[in-house]
mmCIF file of C-alpha atoms and ligand atoms in Angstrom:
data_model
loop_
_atom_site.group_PDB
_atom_site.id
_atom_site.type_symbol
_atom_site.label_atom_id
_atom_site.label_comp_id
_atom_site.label_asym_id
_atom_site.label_seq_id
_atom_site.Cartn_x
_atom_site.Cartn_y
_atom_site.Cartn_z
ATOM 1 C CA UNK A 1 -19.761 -11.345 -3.267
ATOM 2 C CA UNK A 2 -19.744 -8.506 -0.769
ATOM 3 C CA UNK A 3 -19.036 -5.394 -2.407
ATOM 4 C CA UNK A 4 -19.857 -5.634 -5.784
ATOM 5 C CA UNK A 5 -19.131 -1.584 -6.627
ATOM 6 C CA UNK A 6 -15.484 -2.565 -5.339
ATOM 7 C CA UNK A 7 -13.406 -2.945 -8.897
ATOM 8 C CA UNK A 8 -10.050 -4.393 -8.280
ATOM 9 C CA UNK A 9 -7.191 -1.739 -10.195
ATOM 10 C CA UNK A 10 -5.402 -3.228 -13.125
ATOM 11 C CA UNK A 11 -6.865 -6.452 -12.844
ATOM 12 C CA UNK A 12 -6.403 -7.642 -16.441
ATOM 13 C CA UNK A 13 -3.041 -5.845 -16.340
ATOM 14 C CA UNK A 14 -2.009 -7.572 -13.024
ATOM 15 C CA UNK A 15 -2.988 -10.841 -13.906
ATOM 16 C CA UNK A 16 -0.840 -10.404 -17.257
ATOM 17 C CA UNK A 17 1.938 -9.639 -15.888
ATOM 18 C CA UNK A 18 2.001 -12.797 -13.442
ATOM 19 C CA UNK A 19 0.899 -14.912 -15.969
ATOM 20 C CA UNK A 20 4.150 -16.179 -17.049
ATOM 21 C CA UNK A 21 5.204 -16.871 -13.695
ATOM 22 C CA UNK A 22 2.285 -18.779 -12.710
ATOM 23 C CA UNK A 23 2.063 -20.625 -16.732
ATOM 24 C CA UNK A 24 5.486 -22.008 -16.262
ATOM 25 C CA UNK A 25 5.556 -23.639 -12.739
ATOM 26 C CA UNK A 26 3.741 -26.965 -12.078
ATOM 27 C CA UNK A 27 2.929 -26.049 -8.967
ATOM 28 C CA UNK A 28 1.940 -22.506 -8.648
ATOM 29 C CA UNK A 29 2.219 -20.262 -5.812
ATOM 30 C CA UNK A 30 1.256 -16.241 -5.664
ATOM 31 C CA UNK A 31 1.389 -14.346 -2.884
ATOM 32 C CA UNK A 32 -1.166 -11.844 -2.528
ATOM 33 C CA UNK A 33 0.640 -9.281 0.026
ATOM 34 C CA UNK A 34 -2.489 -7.261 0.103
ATOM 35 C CA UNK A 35 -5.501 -9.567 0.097
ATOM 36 C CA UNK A 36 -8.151 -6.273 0.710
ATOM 37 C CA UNK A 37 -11.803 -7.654 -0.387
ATOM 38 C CA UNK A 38 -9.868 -10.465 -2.544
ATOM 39 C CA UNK A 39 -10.385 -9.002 -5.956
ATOM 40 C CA UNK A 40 -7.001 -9.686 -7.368
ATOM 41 C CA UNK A 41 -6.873 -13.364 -5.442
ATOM 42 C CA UNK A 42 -10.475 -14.441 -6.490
ATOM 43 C CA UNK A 43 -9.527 -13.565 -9.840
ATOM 44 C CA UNK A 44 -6.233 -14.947 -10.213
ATOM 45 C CA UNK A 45 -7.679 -18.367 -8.209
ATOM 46 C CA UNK A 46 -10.452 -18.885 -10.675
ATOM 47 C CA UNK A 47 -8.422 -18.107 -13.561
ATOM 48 C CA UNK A 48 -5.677 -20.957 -12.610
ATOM 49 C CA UNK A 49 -7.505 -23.916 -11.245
ATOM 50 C CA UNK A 50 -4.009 -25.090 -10.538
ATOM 51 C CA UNK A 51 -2.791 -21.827 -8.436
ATOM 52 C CA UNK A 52 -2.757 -21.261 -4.634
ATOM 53 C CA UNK A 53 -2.083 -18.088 -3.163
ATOM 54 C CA UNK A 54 -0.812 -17.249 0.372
ATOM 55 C CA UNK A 55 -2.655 -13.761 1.121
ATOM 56 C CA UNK A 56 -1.664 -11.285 3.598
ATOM 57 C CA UNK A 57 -3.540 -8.193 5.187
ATOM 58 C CA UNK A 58 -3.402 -7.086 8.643
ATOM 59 C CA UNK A 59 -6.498 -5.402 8.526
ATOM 60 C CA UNK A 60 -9.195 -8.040 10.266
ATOM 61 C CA UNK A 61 -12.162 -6.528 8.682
ATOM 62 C CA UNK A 62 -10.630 -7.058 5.955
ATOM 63 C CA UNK A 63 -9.814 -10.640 5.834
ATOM 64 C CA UNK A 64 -13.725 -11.513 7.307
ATOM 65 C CA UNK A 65 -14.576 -9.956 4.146
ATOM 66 C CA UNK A 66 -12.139 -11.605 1.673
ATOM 67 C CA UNK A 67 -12.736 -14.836 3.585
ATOM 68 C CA UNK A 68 -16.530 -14.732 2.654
ATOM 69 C CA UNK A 69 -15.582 -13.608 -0.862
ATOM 70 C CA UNK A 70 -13.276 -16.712 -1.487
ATOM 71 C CA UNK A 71 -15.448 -19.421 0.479
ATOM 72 C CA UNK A 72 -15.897 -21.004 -2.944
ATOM 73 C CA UNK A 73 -12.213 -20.821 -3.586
ATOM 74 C CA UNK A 74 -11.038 -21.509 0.301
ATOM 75 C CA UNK A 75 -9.031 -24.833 -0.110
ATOM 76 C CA UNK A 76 -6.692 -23.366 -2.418
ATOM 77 C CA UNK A 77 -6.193 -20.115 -0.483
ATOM 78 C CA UNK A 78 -4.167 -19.569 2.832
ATOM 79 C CA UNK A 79 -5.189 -16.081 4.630
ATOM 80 C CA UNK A 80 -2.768 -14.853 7.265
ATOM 81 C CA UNK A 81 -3.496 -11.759 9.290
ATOM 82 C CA UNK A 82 -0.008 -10.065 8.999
ATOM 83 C CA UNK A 83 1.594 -6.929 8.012
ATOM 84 C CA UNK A 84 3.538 -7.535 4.521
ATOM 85 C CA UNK A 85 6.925 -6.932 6.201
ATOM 86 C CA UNK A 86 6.469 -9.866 8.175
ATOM 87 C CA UNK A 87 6.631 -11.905 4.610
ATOM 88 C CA UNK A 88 9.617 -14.272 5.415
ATOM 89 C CA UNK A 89 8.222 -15.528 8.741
ATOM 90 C CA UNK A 90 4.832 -16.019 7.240
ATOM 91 C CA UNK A 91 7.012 -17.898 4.017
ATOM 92 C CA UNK A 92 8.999 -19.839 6.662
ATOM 93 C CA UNK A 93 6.179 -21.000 8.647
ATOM 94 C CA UNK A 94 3.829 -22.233 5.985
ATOM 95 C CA UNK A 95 7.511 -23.790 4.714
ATOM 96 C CA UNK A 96 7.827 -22.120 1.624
ATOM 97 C CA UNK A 97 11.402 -21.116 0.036
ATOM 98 C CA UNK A 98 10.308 -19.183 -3.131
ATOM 99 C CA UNK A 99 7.394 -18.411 -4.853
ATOM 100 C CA UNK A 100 6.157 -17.531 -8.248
ATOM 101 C CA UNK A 101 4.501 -14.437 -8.362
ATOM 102 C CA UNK A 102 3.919 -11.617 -5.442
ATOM 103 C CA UNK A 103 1.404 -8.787 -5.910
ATOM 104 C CA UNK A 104 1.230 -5.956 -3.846
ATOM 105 C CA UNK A 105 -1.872 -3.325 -3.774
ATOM 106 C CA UNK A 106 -0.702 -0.801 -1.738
ATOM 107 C CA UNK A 107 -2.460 1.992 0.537
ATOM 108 C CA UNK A 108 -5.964 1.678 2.031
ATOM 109 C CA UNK A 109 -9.177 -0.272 0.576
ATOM 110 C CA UNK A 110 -12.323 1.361 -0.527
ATOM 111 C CA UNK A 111 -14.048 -0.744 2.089
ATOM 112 C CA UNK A 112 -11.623 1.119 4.897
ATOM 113 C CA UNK A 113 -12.836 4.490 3.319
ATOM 114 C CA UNK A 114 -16.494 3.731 3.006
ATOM 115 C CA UNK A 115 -16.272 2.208 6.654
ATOM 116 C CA UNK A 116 -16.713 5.914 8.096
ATOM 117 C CA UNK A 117 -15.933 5.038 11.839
ATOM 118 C CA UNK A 118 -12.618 3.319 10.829
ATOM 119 C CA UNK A 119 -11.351 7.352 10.369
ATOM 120 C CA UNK A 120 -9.790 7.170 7.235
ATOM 121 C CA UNK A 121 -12.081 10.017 5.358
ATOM 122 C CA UNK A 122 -12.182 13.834 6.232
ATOM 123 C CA UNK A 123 -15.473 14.277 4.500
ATOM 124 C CA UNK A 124 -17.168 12.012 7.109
ATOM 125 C CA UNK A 125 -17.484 12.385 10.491
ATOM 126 C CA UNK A 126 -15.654 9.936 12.990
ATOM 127 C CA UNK A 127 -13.052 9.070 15.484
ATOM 128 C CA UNK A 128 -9.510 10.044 14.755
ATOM 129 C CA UNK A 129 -8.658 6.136 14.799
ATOM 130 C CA UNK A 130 -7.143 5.463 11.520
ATOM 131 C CA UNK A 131 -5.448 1.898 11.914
ATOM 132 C CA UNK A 132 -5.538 -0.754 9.611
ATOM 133 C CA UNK A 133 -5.208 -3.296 12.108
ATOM 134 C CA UNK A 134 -7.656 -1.543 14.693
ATOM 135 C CA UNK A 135 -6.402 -4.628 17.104
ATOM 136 C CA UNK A 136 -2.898 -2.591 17.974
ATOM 137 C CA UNK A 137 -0.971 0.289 17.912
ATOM 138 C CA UNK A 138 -1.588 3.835 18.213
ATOM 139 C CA UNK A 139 -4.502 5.822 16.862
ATOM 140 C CA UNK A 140 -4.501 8.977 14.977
ATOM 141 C CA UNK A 141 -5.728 10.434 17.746
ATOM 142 C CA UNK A 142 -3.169 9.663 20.109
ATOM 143 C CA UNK A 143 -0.451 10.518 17.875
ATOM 144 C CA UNK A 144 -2.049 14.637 17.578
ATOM 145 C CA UNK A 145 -2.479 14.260 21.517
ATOM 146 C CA UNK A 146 1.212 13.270 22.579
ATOM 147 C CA UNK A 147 3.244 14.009 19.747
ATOM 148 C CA UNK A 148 5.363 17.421 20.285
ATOM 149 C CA UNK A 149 5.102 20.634 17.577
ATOM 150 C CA UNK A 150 7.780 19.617 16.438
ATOM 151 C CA UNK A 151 7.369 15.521 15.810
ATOM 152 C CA UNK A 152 3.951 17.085 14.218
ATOM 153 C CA UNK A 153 5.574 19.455 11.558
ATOM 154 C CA UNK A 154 7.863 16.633 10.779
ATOM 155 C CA UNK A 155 4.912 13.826 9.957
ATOM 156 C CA UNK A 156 2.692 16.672 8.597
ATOM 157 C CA UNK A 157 5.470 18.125 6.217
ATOM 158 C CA UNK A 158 7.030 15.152 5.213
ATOM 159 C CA UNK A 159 4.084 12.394 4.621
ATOM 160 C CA UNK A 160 1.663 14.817 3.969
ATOM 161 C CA UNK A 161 4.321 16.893 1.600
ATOM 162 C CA UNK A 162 2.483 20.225 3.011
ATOM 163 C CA UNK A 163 3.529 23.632 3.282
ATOM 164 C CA UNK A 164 1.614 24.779 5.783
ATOM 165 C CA UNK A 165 2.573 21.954 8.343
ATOM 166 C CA UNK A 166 3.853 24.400 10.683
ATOM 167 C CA UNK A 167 0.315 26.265 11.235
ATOM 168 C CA UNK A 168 -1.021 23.095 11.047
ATOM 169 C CA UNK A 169 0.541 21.659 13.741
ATOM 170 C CA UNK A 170 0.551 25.058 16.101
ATOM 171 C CA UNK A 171 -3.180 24.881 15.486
ATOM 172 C CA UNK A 172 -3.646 21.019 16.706
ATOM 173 C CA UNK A 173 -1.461 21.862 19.724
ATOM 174 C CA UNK A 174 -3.784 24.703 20.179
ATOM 175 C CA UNK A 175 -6.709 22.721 19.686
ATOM 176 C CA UNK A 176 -5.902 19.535 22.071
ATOM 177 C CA UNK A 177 -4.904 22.134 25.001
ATOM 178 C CA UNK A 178 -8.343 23.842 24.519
ATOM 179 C CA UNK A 179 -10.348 19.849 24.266
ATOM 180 C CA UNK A 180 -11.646 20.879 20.867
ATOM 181 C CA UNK A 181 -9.577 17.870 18.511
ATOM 182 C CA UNK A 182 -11.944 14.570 19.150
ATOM 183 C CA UNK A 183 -12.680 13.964 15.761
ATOM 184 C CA UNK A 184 -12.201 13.652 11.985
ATOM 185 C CA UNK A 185 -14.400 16.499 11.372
ATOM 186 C CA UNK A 186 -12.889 18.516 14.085
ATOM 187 C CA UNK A 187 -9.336 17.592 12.416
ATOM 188 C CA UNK A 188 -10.551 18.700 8.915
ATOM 189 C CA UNK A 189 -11.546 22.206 10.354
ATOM 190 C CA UNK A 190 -8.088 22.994 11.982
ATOM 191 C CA UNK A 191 -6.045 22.148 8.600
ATOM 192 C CA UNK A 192 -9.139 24.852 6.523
ATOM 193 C CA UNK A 193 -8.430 26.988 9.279
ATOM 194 C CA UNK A 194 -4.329 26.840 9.194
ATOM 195 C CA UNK A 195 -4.367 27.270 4.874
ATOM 196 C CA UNK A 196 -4.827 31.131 3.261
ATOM 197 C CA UNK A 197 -7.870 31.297 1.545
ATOM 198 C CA UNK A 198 -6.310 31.649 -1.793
ATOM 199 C CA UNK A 199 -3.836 28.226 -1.143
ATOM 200 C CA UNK A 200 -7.665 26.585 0.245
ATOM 201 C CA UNK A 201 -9.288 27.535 -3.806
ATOM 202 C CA UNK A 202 -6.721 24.775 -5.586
ATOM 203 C CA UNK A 203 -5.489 21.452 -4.849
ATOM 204 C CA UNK A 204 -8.641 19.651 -3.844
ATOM 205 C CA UNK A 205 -9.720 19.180 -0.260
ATOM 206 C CA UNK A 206 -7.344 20.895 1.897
ATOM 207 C CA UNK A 207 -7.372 17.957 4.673
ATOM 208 C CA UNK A 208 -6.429 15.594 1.707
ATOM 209 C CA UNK A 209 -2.558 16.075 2.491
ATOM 210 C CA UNK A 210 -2.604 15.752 6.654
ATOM 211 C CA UNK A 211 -4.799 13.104 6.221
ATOM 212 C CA UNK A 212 -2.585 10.972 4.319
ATOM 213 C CA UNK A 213 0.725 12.654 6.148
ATOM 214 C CA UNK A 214 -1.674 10.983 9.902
ATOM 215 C CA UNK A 215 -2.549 7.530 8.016
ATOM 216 C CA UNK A 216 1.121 7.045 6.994
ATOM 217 C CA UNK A 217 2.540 7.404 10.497
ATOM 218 C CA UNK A 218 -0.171 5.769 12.340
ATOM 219 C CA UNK A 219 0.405 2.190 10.134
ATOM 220 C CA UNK A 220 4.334 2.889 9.570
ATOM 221 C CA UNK A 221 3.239 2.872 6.196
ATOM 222 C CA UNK A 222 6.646 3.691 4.828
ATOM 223 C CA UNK A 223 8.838 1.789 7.144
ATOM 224 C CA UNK A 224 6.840 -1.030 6.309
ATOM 225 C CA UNK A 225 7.211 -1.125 2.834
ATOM 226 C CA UNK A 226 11.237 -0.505 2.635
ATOM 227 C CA UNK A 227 11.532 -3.661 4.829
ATOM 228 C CA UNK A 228 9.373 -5.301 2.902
ATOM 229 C CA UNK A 229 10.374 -4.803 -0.540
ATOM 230 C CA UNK A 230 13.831 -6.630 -0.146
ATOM 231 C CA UNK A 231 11.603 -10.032 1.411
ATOM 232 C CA UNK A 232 9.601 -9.906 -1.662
ATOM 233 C CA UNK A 233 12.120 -9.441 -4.044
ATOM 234 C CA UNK A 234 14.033 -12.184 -2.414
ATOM 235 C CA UNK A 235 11.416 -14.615 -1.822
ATOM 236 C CA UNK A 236 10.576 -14.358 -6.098
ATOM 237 C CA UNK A 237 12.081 -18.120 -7.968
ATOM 238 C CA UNK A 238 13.934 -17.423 -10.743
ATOM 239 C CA UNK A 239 11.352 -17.112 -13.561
ATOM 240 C CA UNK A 240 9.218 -15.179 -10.567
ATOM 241 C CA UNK A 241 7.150 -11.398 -10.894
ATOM 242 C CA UNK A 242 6.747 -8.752 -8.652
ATOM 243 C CA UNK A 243 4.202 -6.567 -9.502
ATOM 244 C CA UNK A 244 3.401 -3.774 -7.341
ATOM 245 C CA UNK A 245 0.560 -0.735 -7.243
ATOM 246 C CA UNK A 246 1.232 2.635 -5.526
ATOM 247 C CA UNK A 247 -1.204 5.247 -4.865
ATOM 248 C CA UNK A 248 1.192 8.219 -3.749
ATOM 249 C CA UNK A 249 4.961 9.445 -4.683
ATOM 250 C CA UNK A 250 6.507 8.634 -1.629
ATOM 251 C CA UNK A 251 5.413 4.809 -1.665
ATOM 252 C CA UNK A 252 6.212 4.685 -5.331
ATOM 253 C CA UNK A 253 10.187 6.330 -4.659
ATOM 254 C CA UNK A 254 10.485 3.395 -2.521
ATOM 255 C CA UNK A 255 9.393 0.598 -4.469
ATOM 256 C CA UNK A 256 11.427 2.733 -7.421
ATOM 257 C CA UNK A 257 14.583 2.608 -5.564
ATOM 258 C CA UNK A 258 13.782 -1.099 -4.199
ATOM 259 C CA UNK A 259 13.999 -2.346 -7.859
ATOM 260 C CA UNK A 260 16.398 -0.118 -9.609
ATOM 261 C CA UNK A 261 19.221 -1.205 -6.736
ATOM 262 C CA UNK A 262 18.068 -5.032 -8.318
ATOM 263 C CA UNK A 263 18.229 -4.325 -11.586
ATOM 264 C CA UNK A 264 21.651 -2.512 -11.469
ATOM 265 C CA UNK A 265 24.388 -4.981 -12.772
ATOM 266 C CA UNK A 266 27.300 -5.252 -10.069
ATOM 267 C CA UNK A 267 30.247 -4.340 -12.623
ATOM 268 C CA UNK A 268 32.014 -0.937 -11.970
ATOM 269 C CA UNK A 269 30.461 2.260 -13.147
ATOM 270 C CA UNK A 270 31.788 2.728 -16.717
ATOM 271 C CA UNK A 271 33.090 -0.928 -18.008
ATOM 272 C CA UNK A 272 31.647 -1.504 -21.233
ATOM 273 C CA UNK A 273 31.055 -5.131 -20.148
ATOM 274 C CA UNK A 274 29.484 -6.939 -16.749
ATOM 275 C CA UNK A 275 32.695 -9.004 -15.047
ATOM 276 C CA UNK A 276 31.732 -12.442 -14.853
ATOM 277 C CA UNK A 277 29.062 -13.271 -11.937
ATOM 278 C CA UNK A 278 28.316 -9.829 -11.916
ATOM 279 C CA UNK A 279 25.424 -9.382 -14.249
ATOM 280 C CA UNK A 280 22.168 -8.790 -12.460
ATOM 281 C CA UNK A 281 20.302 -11.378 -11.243
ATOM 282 C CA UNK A 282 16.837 -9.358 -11.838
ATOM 283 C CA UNK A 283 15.363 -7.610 -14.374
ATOM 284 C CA UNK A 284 12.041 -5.019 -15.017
ATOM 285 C CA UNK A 285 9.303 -5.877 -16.810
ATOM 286 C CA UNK A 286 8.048 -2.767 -17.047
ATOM 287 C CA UNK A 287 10.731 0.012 -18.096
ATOM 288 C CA UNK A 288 9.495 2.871 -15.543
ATOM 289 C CA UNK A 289 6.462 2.675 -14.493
ATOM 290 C CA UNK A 290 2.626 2.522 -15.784
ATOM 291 C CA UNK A 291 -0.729 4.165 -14.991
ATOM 292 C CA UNK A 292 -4.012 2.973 -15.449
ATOM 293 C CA UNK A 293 -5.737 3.175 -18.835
ATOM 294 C CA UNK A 294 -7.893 6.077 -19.420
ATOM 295 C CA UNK A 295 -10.921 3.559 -19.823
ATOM 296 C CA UNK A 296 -10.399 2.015 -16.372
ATOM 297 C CA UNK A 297 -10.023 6.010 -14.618
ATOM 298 C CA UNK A 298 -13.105 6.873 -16.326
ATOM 299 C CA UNK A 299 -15.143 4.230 -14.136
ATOM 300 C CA UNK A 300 -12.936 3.681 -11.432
ATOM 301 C CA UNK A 301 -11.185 7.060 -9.727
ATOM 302 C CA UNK A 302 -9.038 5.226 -7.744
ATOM 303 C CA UNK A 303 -6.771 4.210 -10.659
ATOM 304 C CA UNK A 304 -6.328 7.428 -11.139
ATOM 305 C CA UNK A 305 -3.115 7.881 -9.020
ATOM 306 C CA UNK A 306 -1.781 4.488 -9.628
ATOM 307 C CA UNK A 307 1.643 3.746 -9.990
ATOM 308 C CA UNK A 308 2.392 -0.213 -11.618
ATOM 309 C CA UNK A 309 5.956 -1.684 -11.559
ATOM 310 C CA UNK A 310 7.308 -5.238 -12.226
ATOM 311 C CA UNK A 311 10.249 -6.989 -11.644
ATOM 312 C CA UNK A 312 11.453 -10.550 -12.873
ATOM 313 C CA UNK A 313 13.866 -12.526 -11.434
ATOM 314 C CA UNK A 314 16.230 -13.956 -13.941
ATOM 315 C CA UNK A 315 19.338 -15.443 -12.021
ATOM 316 C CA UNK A 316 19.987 -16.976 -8.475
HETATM 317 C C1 SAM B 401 -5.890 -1.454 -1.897
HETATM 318 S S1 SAM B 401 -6.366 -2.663 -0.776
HETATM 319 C C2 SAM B 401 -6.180 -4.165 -1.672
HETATM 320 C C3 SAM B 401 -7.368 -4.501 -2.510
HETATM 321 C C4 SAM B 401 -7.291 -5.891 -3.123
HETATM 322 N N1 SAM B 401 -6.242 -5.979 -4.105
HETATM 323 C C5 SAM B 401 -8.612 -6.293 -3.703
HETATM 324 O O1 SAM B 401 -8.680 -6.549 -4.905
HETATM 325 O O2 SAM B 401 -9.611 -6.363 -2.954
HETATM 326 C C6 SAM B 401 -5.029 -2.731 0.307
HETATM 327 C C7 SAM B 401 -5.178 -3.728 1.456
HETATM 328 O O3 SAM B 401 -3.870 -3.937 1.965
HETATM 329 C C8 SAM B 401 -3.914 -3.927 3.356
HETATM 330 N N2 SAM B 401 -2.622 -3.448 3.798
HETATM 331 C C9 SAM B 401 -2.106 -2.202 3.662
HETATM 332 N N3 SAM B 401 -0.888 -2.141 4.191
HETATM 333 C C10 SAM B 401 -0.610 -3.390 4.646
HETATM 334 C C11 SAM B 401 0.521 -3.960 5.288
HETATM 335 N N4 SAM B 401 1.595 -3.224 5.577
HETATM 336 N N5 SAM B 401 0.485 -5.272 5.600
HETATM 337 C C12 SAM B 401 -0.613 -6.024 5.300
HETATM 338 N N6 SAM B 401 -1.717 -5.531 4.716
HETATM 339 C C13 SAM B 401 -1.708 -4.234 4.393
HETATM 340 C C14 SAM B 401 -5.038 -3.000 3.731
HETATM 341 O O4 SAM B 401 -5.543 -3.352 5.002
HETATM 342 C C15 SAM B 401 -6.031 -3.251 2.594
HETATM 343 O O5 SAM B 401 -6.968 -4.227 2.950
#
């Protein structure tokens, strides 16, 4: 398997939580929304000789990979190259109605950060490319050499949550005119160079924020997920999990909101009863939300900033 320092996040956890799902249909189908190197697949696959999973990820590196991971596994496993919003054509096409179980693993891979020319790191130099799916759409790059000042304080500022967007962005502007903003290394020395030294001493790498603030516009990231969170919540049988891993607050407010607006019964505010047909048709498995053990941070720091949630449908 290629890989082998990549550890899937909340496997045991993830696979728990589907479990009923999957244990109580005769036919079982999971939909892995964000198939990556196929950790979370491979081990659901082997652990259900009965299971097949449709798996999503619009990243083509990424599926090459998986596809070599799961060649022992491949007649039970459908790989589309798609971005997860596109989850009800995918469904219709393969003509599928509902499905038990749907797992999302949000954000990038470890294979897209360790892939230093793919853009995604500041502590390695690179182009500013940045894409998931490095087959369309804009780069990184072109997005800090067309975007205005102030389309760059907005993505900075708002994806990136940083406070010194504004220098940030008057410095790129500066930069581009000058022919001095090529790569990730050049990008990285603009945002030291826009913080106060004091702000610079806390917080981590400085470049950590526009970084993420760049990534998120140049896939849509957010966009993405509030269309797809209603597809995946729809597409779930009654008896059918969501389960779904973020890695940052904005992602997580989204797939917060996506399930709470389930959840809520449709009775008026205040009744001390749910009108009949009202009741919700969904409820969470998980009140809130849940990190990663301390065991699994201690050997794997990406489960550090992981967010879990889980829905269950429980009515048409
Ligand atoms: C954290 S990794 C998943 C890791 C996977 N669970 C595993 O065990 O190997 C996230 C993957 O989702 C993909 N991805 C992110 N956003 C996506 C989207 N909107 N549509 C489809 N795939 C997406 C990325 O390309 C990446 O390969």
């Amino acid at each position: 398997m290629q890989d082998a320092l990549h550890i899937p996040v909340a496997l045991d956890r993830c696979i728990a939580l589907l479990s009923p799902a999957i244990e109580s249909s005769s036919n079982p189908v999971v939909v892995d929304a964000t198939l990556g190197m196929g950790g979370h697949t491979r081990a659901l696959l082997l652990k259900y000789p009965q299971l097949k999973v449709i798996a999503l990820d619009r990243d083509l590196s990424a599926i090459d990979i998986a596809t070599t991971n799961l060649s022992d596994v491949s007649d039970r496993v459908v790989i589309v190259h798609a971005v997860y919003d596109e989850l009800d054509l995918v469904l219709a096409k393969l003509g599928i109605s509902e499905v038990d179980g749907i797992l999302f693993d949000l954000g990038v891979s470890s294979m897209q950060l360790d892939q230093a020319e793919r853009g995604f790191a500041y502590s390695q130099d690179a182009p500013l490319d940045m894409r998931m799916d490095q087959s369309s759409g804009p780069t990184a790059l072109d997005i800090l050499s067309t975007y205005s000042y102030g389309e760059l304080v907005r993505v900075i500022r708002n994806y990136g949550e940083e406070k010194f967007a504004t220098k940030i962005a008057d410095n790129v502007i500066k930069a581009r005119e000058a022919g001095t903003l090529r790569t990730t290394k050049d990008l990285a020395e603009i945002v030291k160079n826009s913080i106060p030294a004091p702000a610079r001493r806390t917080g981590g790498n400085p470049a950590k924020r526009t970084f993420q603030a760049l990534r998120i516009e140049v896939n849509q990231e957010l966009a993405v997920l509030e269309r797809a969170m209603p597809q995946a919540i729809s597409a779930i049988r009654i008896g059918g999990r969501l389960v779904v891993m973020s890695y940052q607050s904005l992602e997580d407010k989204i797939v917060k909101k996506a399930l709470s607006e389930v959840v809520a019964s449709h009775s008026p505010l205040g009744l001390p009863f749910d009108l009949p047909n009202s009741a919700a048709s969904y409820k969470l498995v998980i009140n809130g939300s849940e990190g990663a053990t301390v065991a699994e941070i201690e050997i794997n720091a990406r489960a550090q900033s992981m967010r879990l949630r889980a829905l269950e449908r429980v009515a048409a």
